């Protein structure tokens, strides 16, 4: 049976954030809020937790996970960021964007695109997510919580608790959330490419 933590969406309780980090450090899978709906997350090195997430979402081994980071400096540890990309990311984070960048050796091979050696990264604006990342001290390996057969991220934490009670370790209740996906920007070439238009304004990248 999973734990359910009620965490304030604007002023997260440090004690509960610390308990969330303990669950992650023990290899747990958590459901946590982002600015584009709820997501599944685990620590970067936890292969078993990643496999559990794949089973929950019915994903194949080629699924591209996202590294959710607390700030731009953390992104630069896991991806090659040139001057142009740095300025664009700095001016548009935290926010509703996922950036595709060439991965560094810090990224496990199983997480990067096999052909292009790229990784998706983002810095969310959700206060709970940001406090969780700050307390963890490293990125979360993450994917949007879309249950098989659904086209949008889950937004109701109580429904999530009912659906995933025995398959995740923790559900963070951070309120009812919107479901609009992030805007995806490919920054691997000289010019940015808007791959998907979502909640983030694509104009800065066009």
Short mmCIF file of C-alpha atoms in Angstrom, two decimals:
data_model
loop_
_atom_site.label_atom_id
_atom_site.label_comp_id
_atom_site.label_asym_id
_atom_site.label_seq_id
_atom_site.Cartn_x
_atom_site.Cartn_y
_atom_site.Cartn_z
CA UNK A 1 0.00 0.00 0.00
CA UNK A 2 1.44 3.36 -1.01
CA UNK A 3 1.79 6.34 1.29
CA UNK A 4 -0.17 9.53 0.59
CA UNK A 5 1.35 12.88 1.64
CA UNK A 6 -0.73 16.05 1.58
CA UNK A 7 1.81 18.74 0.73
CA UNK A 8 0.88 22.41 0.47
CA UNK A 9 1.07 23.46 -3.21
CA UNK A 10 2.56 26.90 -2.47
CA UNK A 11 4.44 26.37 0.81
CA UNK A 12 5.62 22.74 0.91
CA UNK A 13 6.30 21.40 4.41
CA UNK A 14 10.05 20.66 4.73
CA UNK A 15 9.43 17.65 6.99
CA UNK A 16 7.28 15.96 4.36
CA UNK A 17 9.70 16.85 1.57
CA UNK A 18 12.47 15.15 3.57
CA UNK A 19 10.33 12.04 3.93
CA UNK A 20 9.75 12.01 0.14
CA UNK A 21 13.51 12.11 -0.39
CA UNK A 22 13.92 9.13 1.97
CA UNK A 23 11.47 7.12 -0.15
CA UNK A 24 13.41 7.98 -3.32
CA UNK A 25 16.80 7.15 -1.78
CA UNK A 26 15.49 3.70 -0.81
CA UNK A 27 14.76 2.99 -4.48
CA UNK A 28 11.12 4.03 -4.40
CA UNK A 29 8.79 5.16 -7.17
CA UNK A 30 6.79 8.29 -6.40
CA UNK A 31 3.96 10.26 -7.99
CA UNK A 32 4.63 13.98 -7.73
CA UNK A 33 3.11 17.21 -9.12
CA UNK A 34 4.62 19.25 -11.93
CA UNK A 35 3.35 22.26 -13.85
CA UNK A 36 1.95 19.93 -16.54
CA UNK A 37 0.12 17.38 -14.41
CA UNK A 38 1.34 14.54 -12.23
CA UNK A 39 4.46 12.54 -13.06
CA UNK A 40 6.17 9.32 -12.01
CA UNK A 41 9.70 9.73 -10.69
CA UNK A 42 12.63 7.80 -9.28
CA UNK A 43 16.35 8.30 -8.76
CA UNK A 44 18.68 8.26 -11.74
CA UNK A 45 20.59 5.11 -10.84
CA UNK A 46 17.60 2.99 -9.84
CA UNK A 47 17.14 0.57 -12.74
CA UNK A 48 14.54 -1.51 -10.88
CA UNK A 49 12.46 1.58 -10.15
CA UNK A 50 12.65 2.57 -13.81
CA UNK A 51 11.42 -0.89 -14.82
CA UNK A 52 8.50 -0.52 -12.39
CA UNK A 53 7.58 2.79 -14.02
CA UNK A 54 7.68 1.14 -17.44
CA UNK A 55 5.28 -1.55 -16.22
CA UNK A 56 2.90 1.02 -14.71
CA UNK A 57 2.71 2.94 -17.97
CA UNK A 58 3.07 -0.10 -20.23
CA UNK A 59 6.15 1.43 -21.90
CA UNK A 60 8.68 -0.34 -24.06
CA UNK A 61 12.43 -0.24 -23.45
CA UNK A 62 12.89 2.54 -26.02
CA UNK A 63 10.83 5.12 -24.12
CA UNK A 64 12.70 8.39 -23.58
CA UNK A 65 12.59 9.43 -19.95
CA UNK A 66 13.09 13.07 -18.93
CA UNK A 67 15.57 14.33 -16.35
CA UNK A 68 13.76 16.88 -14.19
CA UNK A 69 16.31 19.34 -12.83
CA UNK A 70 16.21 22.09 -10.24
CA UNK A 71 18.15 24.69 -12.25
CA UNK A 72 20.31 25.44 -15.28
CA UNK A 73 23.59 24.46 -13.60
CA UNK A 74 22.23 20.97 -12.99
CA UNK A 75 21.19 20.68 -16.65
CA UNK A 76 24.76 21.43 -17.77
CA UNK A 77 26.02 18.40 -15.82
CA UNK A 78 23.90 16.04 -17.88
CA UNK A 79 23.81 17.75 -21.27
CA UNK A 80 26.08 19.73 -23.57
CA UNK A 81 24.82 23.32 -23.51
CA UNK A 82 26.36 25.84 -25.92
CA UNK A 83 26.05 29.62 -25.51
CA UNK A 84 22.89 29.93 -27.59
CA UNK A 85 21.15 27.08 -25.79
CA UNK A 86 22.29 28.46 -22.42
CA UNK A 87 20.66 31.84 -23.08
CA UNK A 88 17.43 30.29 -24.33
CA UNK A 89 17.13 27.91 -21.40
CA UNK A 90 18.07 30.60 -18.86
CA UNK A 91 15.42 32.97 -20.20
CA UNK A 92 12.66 30.34 -20.20
CA UNK A 93 13.15 28.32 -17.01
CA UNK A 94 11.60 27.35 -14.76
CA UNK A 95 8.59 26.76 -16.95
CA UNK A 96 6.50 24.64 -19.27
CA UNK A 97 9.30 23.42 -21.55
CA UNK A 98 11.21 20.20 -22.16
CA UNK A 99 14.58 20.65 -23.89
CA UNK A 100 16.22 17.97 -26.02
CA UNK A 101 20.02 18.19 -25.76
CA UNK A 102 23.02 15.98 -26.45
CA UNK A 103 23.71 13.91 -23.34
CA UNK A 104 26.98 13.83 -21.40
CA UNK A 105 28.55 10.68 -19.95
CA UNK A 106 26.74 11.39 -16.67
CA UNK A 107 23.54 10.07 -18.26
CA UNK A 108 23.11 6.28 -18.16
CA UNK A 109 22.96 4.81 -21.66
CA UNK A 110 19.54 3.30 -21.01
CA UNK A 111 18.08 6.79 -20.62
CA UNK A 112 19.34 8.47 -23.77
CA UNK A 113 18.05 8.19 -27.32
CA UNK A 114 20.04 5.27 -28.73
CA UNK A 115 20.62 6.76 -32.19
CA UNK A 116 21.09 10.43 -31.36
CA UNK A 117 22.56 10.15 -27.82
CA UNK A 118 20.17 12.86 -26.63
CA UNK A 119 18.23 13.39 -23.41
CA UNK A 120 15.17 15.45 -22.52
CA UNK A 121 15.56 17.84 -19.59
CA UNK A 122 13.29 20.33 -17.89
CA UNK A 123 13.09 22.68 -14.92
CA UNK A 124 9.53 22.78 -13.55
CA UNK A 125 7.93 25.77 -11.88
CA UNK A 126 5.84 23.73 -9.43
CA UNK A 127 6.97 24.63 -5.86
CA UNK A 128 6.64 21.06 -4.57
CA UNK A 129 8.73 19.68 -7.43
CA UNK A 130 11.40 22.37 -6.97
CA UNK A 131 11.66 21.81 -3.20
CA UNK A 132 11.85 18.07 -3.75
CA UNK A 133 14.67 18.45 -6.29
CA UNK A 134 16.57 20.86 -4.02
CA UNK A 135 16.36 18.45 -1.09
CA UNK A 136 17.32 15.47 -3.27
CA UNK A 137 20.36 17.27 -4.69
CA UNK A 138 20.13 15.60 -8.11
CA UNK A 139 17.63 15.24 -10.95
CA UNK A 140 14.64 12.94 -10.95
CA UNK A 141 14.26 10.40 -13.71
CA UNK A 142 10.73 11.11 -14.72
CA UNK A 143 7.87 10.50 -17.11
CA UNK A 144 4.39 11.98 -17.32
CA UNK A 145 1.80 9.92 -15.47
CA UNK A 146 -0.47 8.80 -18.29
CA UNK A 147 -2.15 5.50 -17.52
CA UNK A 148 -2.55 3.02 -20.39
CA UNK A 149 -5.40 4.10 -22.67
CA UNK A 150 -5.30 7.75 -21.57
CA UNK A 151 -4.02 10.65 -23.69
CA UNK A 152 -3.41 13.21 -20.93
CA UNK A 153 -1.47 13.43 -17.70
CA UNK A 154 -3.36 12.42 -14.58
CA UNK A 155 -4.52 15.46 -12.64
CA UNK A 156 -6.48 14.15 -9.62
CA UNK A 157 -4.21 12.75 -6.85
CA UNK A 158 -7.04 10.88 -5.13
CA UNK A 159 -7.89 9.02 -8.34
CA UNK A 160 -4.18 8.30 -8.76
CA UNK A 161 -4.00 6.88 -5.24
CA UNK A 162 -6.93 4.57 -5.99
CA UNK A 163 -5.42 3.41 -9.31
CA UNK A 164 -1.81 2.95 -8.18
CA UNK A 165 -2.16 2.13 -4.49
CA UNK A 166 -0.20 -1.12 -4.67
CA UNK A 167 2.33 -0.29 -7.41
CA UNK A 168 3.99 2.99 -6.27
CA UNK A 169 5.57 3.78 -2.92
CA UNK A 170 4.29 7.32 -2.48
CA UNK A 171 1.69 9.67 -3.94
CA UNK A 172 2.21 13.38 -3.23
CA UNK A 173 -1.15 15.14 -3.04
CA UNK A 174 -0.40 18.64 -4.33
CA UNK A 175 -3.93 19.58 -5.40
CA UNK A 176 -5.85 19.16 -8.64
CA UNK A 177 -3.62 20.11 -11.57
CA UNK A 178 -3.98 21.19 -15.19
CA UNK A 179 -3.16 18.68 -17.91
CA UNK A 180 -1.53 20.66 -20.71
CA UNK A 181 1.80 19.09 -21.75
CA UNK A 182 5.09 20.93 -22.01
CA UNK A 183 6.37 22.51 -25.19
CA UNK A 184 9.29 20.42 -26.48
CA UNK A 185 12.31 22.25 -27.94
CA UNK A 186 15.17 20.48 -29.74
CA UNK A 187 18.41 22.36 -29.04
CA UNK A 188 20.84 19.83 -30.53
CA UNK A 189 21.46 21.79 -33.74
CA UNK A 190 22.47 25.38 -34.52
CA UNK A 191 18.83 26.53 -34.68
CA UNK A 192 16.13 25.56 -32.16
CA UNK A 193 13.35 23.32 -33.43
CA UNK A 194 9.89 23.30 -31.86
CA UNK A 195 9.00 19.60 -31.72
CA UNK A 196 5.69 19.95 -29.88
CA UNK A 197 3.64 22.97 -28.89
CA UNK A 198 2.19 22.73 -25.40
CA UNK A 199 1.77 25.08 -22.45
CA UNK A 200 5.04 26.94 -23.04
CA UNK A 201 5.02 29.81 -25.54
CA UNK A 202 7.02 28.63 -28.58
CA UNK A 203 7.76 32.18 -29.85
CA UNK A 204 11.14 32.61 -28.06
CA UNK A 205 12.41 29.62 -30.06
CA UNK A 206 11.12 30.59 -33.50
#
